Tab-separated table of C-alpha atoms in Angstrom:
chain	number	residue	atom	x	y	z
L	1	MET	CA	222.155	203.250	53.117
L	2	PRO	CA	222.238	206.170	54.809
L	3	LEU	CA	220.139	206.901	58.391
L	4	GLY	CA	217.099	208.571	57.180
L	5	TRP	CA	216.506	205.061	54.761
L	6	LEU	CA	216.096	202.911	57.914
L	7	GLY	CA	213.805	205.134	60.027
L	8	TRP	CA	211.991	205.009	57.339
L	9	LEU	CA	212.064	201.634	56.280
L	10	GLY	CA	211.182	200.598	59.728
L	11	TRP	CA	208.470	203.186	60.543
L	12	HIS	CA	206.296	202.201	57.373
L	13	GLY	CA	207.646	198.889	55.555
L	14	PHE	CA	207.536	196.546	59.838
L	15	ASP	CA	204.412	197.956	60.461
L	16	ALA	CA	202.883	194.678	62.239
L	17	PRO	CA	199.357	193.989	60.376
L	18	ARG	CA	196.321	194.936	62.933
L	19	PRO	CA	192.728	192.509	62.660
L	20	PRO	CA	189.428	193.589	61.141
L	21	GLN	CA	187.942	195.540	63.967
L	22	GLY	CA	185.067	193.681	63.213
L	23	ASP	CA	186.183	190.847	62.813
L	24	ALA	CA	187.887	190.376	66.177
L	25	ALA	CA	185.109	191.981	68.593
L	26	SER	CA	182.872	189.371	67.361
L	27	ASN	CA	184.921	186.077	67.664
L	28	THR	CA	186.158	187.549	71.035
L	29	ALA	CA	182.511	187.968	71.812
L	30	ALA	CA	181.893	184.580	70.612
L	31	ALA	CA	185.066	182.867	72.903
L	32	VAL	CA	184.345	184.726	75.926
L	33	ASP	CA	180.520	182.917	76.205
L	34	PRO	CA	180.577	179.776	75.063
L	35	PRO	CA	177.189	177.927	76.133
L	36	THR	CA	177.744	174.795	78.671
L	37	SER	CA	176.048	172.684	76.505
L	38	ILE	CA	174.101	172.414	73.668
L	39	GLU	CA	171.451	169.904	72.568
L	40	ASN	CA	170.571	168.604	69.142
L	41	GLU	CA	167.198	166.254	69.859
L	42	PRO	CA	164.501	168.188	67.475
L	43	VAL	CA	161.614	166.650	68.742
L	44	GLN	CA	162.117	167.696	73.063
L	45	ILE	CA	163.321	171.402	71.493
L	46	PHE	CA	160.236	171.844	69.273
L	47	GLN	CA	157.845	170.547	72.298
L	48	ARG	CA	160.042	172.904	74.610
L	49	ALA	CA	159.464	175.454	72.643
L	50	PHE	CA	156.085	174.810	70.797
L	51	TRP	CA	153.948	173.486	73.760
L	52	VAL	CA	152.890	170.604	72.072
L	53	ARG	CA	154.430	167.329	70.212
L	54	PRO	CA	155.301	167.911	66.299
L	55	THR	CA	153.002	165.498	64.189
L	56	PRO	CA	154.131	163.563	61.211
L	57	ALA	CA	152.870	166.448	59.022
L	58	ASP	CA	155.226	168.426	61.422
L	59	ASN	CA	159.102	167.786	59.671
L	60	ILE	CA	161.760	169.905	61.660
L	61	LEU	CA	164.361	170.661	59.235
L	62	HIS	CA	166.975	171.692	61.971
L	63	ALA	CA	167.014	172.404	65.521
L	64	GLN	CA	169.350	173.694	68.465
L	65	ARG	CA	168.877	174.386	72.689
L	66	ARG	CA	172.250	176.221	74.342
L	67	GLU	CA	172.274	176.483	77.906
L	68	TRP	CA	174.997	178.329	79.756
L	69	LYS	CA	174.955	176.430	83.114
L	70	ASP	CA	176.828	177.367	86.976
L	71	ALA	CA	176.817	175.313	89.877
L	72	ASP	CA	173.822	177.101	91.271
L	73	GLY	CA	171.124	176.162	87.520
L	74	VAL	CA	170.597	177.562	83.925
L	75	GLN	CA	171.624	180.929	84.113
L	76	LYS	CA	170.446	181.847	79.942
L	77	TRP	CA	169.519	180.002	77.713
L	78	GLN	CA	168.500	180.166	73.825
L	79	TRP	CA	167.100	177.678	70.738
L	80	PHE	CA	166.873	177.682	67.546
L	81	LEU	CA	164.056	175.552	64.589
L	82	VAL	CA	163.572	175.267	61.783
L	83	VAL	CA	159.842	173.484	60.437
L	84	GLU	CA	158.333	172.710	57.389
L	85	ALA	CA	154.872	173.165	59.085
L	86	SER	CA	151.875	171.768	58.855
L	87	PRO	CA	148.682	173.682	58.356
L	88	ALA	CA	147.670	172.714	62.222
L	89	LEU	CA	150.994	174.725	63.607
L	90	LEU	CA	150.881	177.114	61.300
L	91	LYS	CA	147.104	177.479	62.003
L	92	ARG	CA	147.977	177.352	65.918
L	93	LEU	CA	151.056	179.550	65.775
L	94	ARG	CA	150.499	181.957	63.006
L	95	ASP	CA	146.538	182.306	62.816
L	96	ASP	CA	145.553	181.484	66.482
L	97	ASN	CA	148.469	182.788	67.705
L	98	ALA	CA	148.727	180.680	70.726
L	99	PHE	CA	152.116	183.125	72.332
L	100	GLY	CA	149.949	186.327	71.581
L	101	LEU	CA	153.015	187.620	69.702
L	102	MET	CA	152.590	190.866	67.631
L	103	PRO	CA	153.467	191.412	63.818
L	104	ALA	CA	157.016	193.275	63.248
L	105	ALA	CA	158.401	194.725	60.176
L	106	THR	CA	161.102	192.851	59.774
L	107	ALA	CA	163.148	189.857	61.611
L	108	SER	CA	166.063	190.188	64.144
L	109	PRO	CA	167.969	186.941	64.525
L	110	PRO	CA	170.113	186.940	67.079
L	111	THR	CA	174.180	187.797	65.722
L	112	ASP	CA	175.278	184.147	67.006
L	113	ALA	CA	172.266	182.219	65.027
L	114	PRO	CA	173.738	179.154	63.923
L	115	GLU	CA	174.771	178.399	59.843
L	116	TRP	CA	171.507	176.944	59.035
L	117	PHE	CA	169.266	179.681	60.439
L	118	VAL	CA	168.917	182.165	57.521
L	119	PHE	CA	166.420	183.655	55.684
L	120	ASN	CA	165.650	186.479	52.890
L	121	LYS	CA	164.006	189.188	55.825
L	122	ASP	CA	162.274	190.495	52.396
L	123	GLU	CA	160.518	186.888	51.765
L	124	VAL	CA	158.800	185.877	55.933
L	125	SER	CA	156.677	187.474	58.003
L	126	VAL	CA	157.262	188.076	61.520
L	127	LEU	CA	155.736	187.656	65.021
L	128	GLN	CA	157.371	188.691	67.813
L	129	ALA	CA	156.691	189.002	71.314
L	130	GLN	CA	156.436	192.640	72.870
L	131	GLN	CA	159.142	192.902	75.777
L	132	GLY	CA	160.884	188.770	75.498
L	133	LYS	CA	162.395	187.990	72.611
L	134	LEU	CA	160.576	184.873	70.804
L	135	GLN	CA	160.324	185.696	66.828
L	136	LEU	CA	158.173	182.650	65.032
L	137	ILE	CA	159.171	183.724	61.147
L	138	PHE	CA	156.640	182.769	58.745
L	139	SER	CA	158.291	181.940	54.773
L	140	ASN	CA	155.808	183.703	52.430
L	141	ASP	CA	156.857	181.145	49.639
L	142	LYS	CA	156.622	177.670	51.532
L	143	HIS	CA	155.669	176.688	54.990
L	144	THR	CA	158.557	177.401	56.216
L	145	LEU	CA	158.695	178.351	59.663
L	146	TYR	CA	161.893	179.792	61.396
L	147	ALA	CA	161.897	180.224	65.158
L	148	THR	CA	163.971	181.829	67.939
L	149	ASP	CA	164.096	182.871	71.248
L	150	CYS	CA	166.296	183.380	74.205
L	151	GLY	CA	166.230	184.213	77.954
L	152	HIS	CA	167.604	183.627	81.345
L	153	GLY	CA	167.071	180.919	83.777
L	154	PHE	CA	165.879	180.584	87.235
L	155	ARG	CA	167.695	182.968	89.313
L	156	ALA	CA	168.284	181.833	93.720
L	157	GLY	CA	166.051	183.810	95.728
L	158	ALA	CA	167.089	185.574	99.137
L	159	PRO	CA	168.914	183.561	101.700
L	160	GLU	CA	168.129	181.593	104.441
L	161	SER	CA	167.887	183.310	107.823
L	162	ASN	CA	169.135	181.243	110.984
L	163	LYS	CA	166.130	183.196	112.797
L	164	PRO	CA	163.484	181.341	114.027
L	165	ALA	CA	160.108	182.623	111.794
L	166	PRO	CA	158.118	185.237	114.076
L	167	PRO	CA	155.053	183.350	115.316
L	168	ALA	CA	152.015	184.000	113.926
L	169	ARG	CA	149.570	186.297	115.008
L	170	GLN	CA	145.957	185.004	116.109
L	171	ALA	CA	142.854	185.959	116.106
L	172	PRO	CA	140.393	186.419	119.753
L	173	ALA	CA	138.659	184.285	120.513
L	174	PRO	CA	135.322	184.454	118.911
L	175	GLY	CA	132.380	185.574	121.058
L	176	ARG	CA	134.471	188.133	123.530
L	177	LEU	CA	133.959	191.456	123.399
L	178	PRO	CA	135.932	194.566	122.675
L	179	SER	CA	137.967	195.640	125.303
L	180	THR	CA	136.906	199.257	125.028
L	181	HIS	CA	133.424	200.980	124.811
L	182	PRO	CA	131.639	201.703	120.751
L	183	PRO	CA	132.425	205.370	120.196
L	184	LEU	CA	128.866	207.515	121.147
L	185	PRO	CA	127.783	209.433	118.496
L	186	ASP	CA	127.109	213.276	118.644
L	187	SER	CA	124.146	214.871	120.630
L	188	PRO	CA	121.550	217.144	118.162
L	189	ARG	CA	122.240	220.821	119.219
């Protein structure tokens, strides 16, 4: 076999396959920052999310809360809920707008949402926070509510100094006159 053919085979035939670009990036991002804890207790997640306990008419289908913790505590958190909502919950969240949310044109679920957090974007209405990530996604044909939020944990304050605090300034004793004369008005001319 001529040497040229071997070069061509080496160039075209033995090129190592490359993984798809999109899949590698998403898998790497998920693997780089896994949560340190995942909670699946539906009532607790519901209560922390909506600041009320569910009623017997609220059917929680799915719930998950993720936290990223270190020695200083929770650094970030994220939760997801799917609920067959009672009329009372729908009234509180949608009609009364308990969280002061704004209508949004479309829902934008996080890319790392659980596989059960799926809905048809054309068949929902959305309320979301103006500056936060809270989204309440209401199914148009059912009473199904999809809800998600994420944020950061408490940040550590400034480190304490070893210097003692300066003494507080005290007001002068009552009834004491000032040490200077009051200003004199200008004399008329």
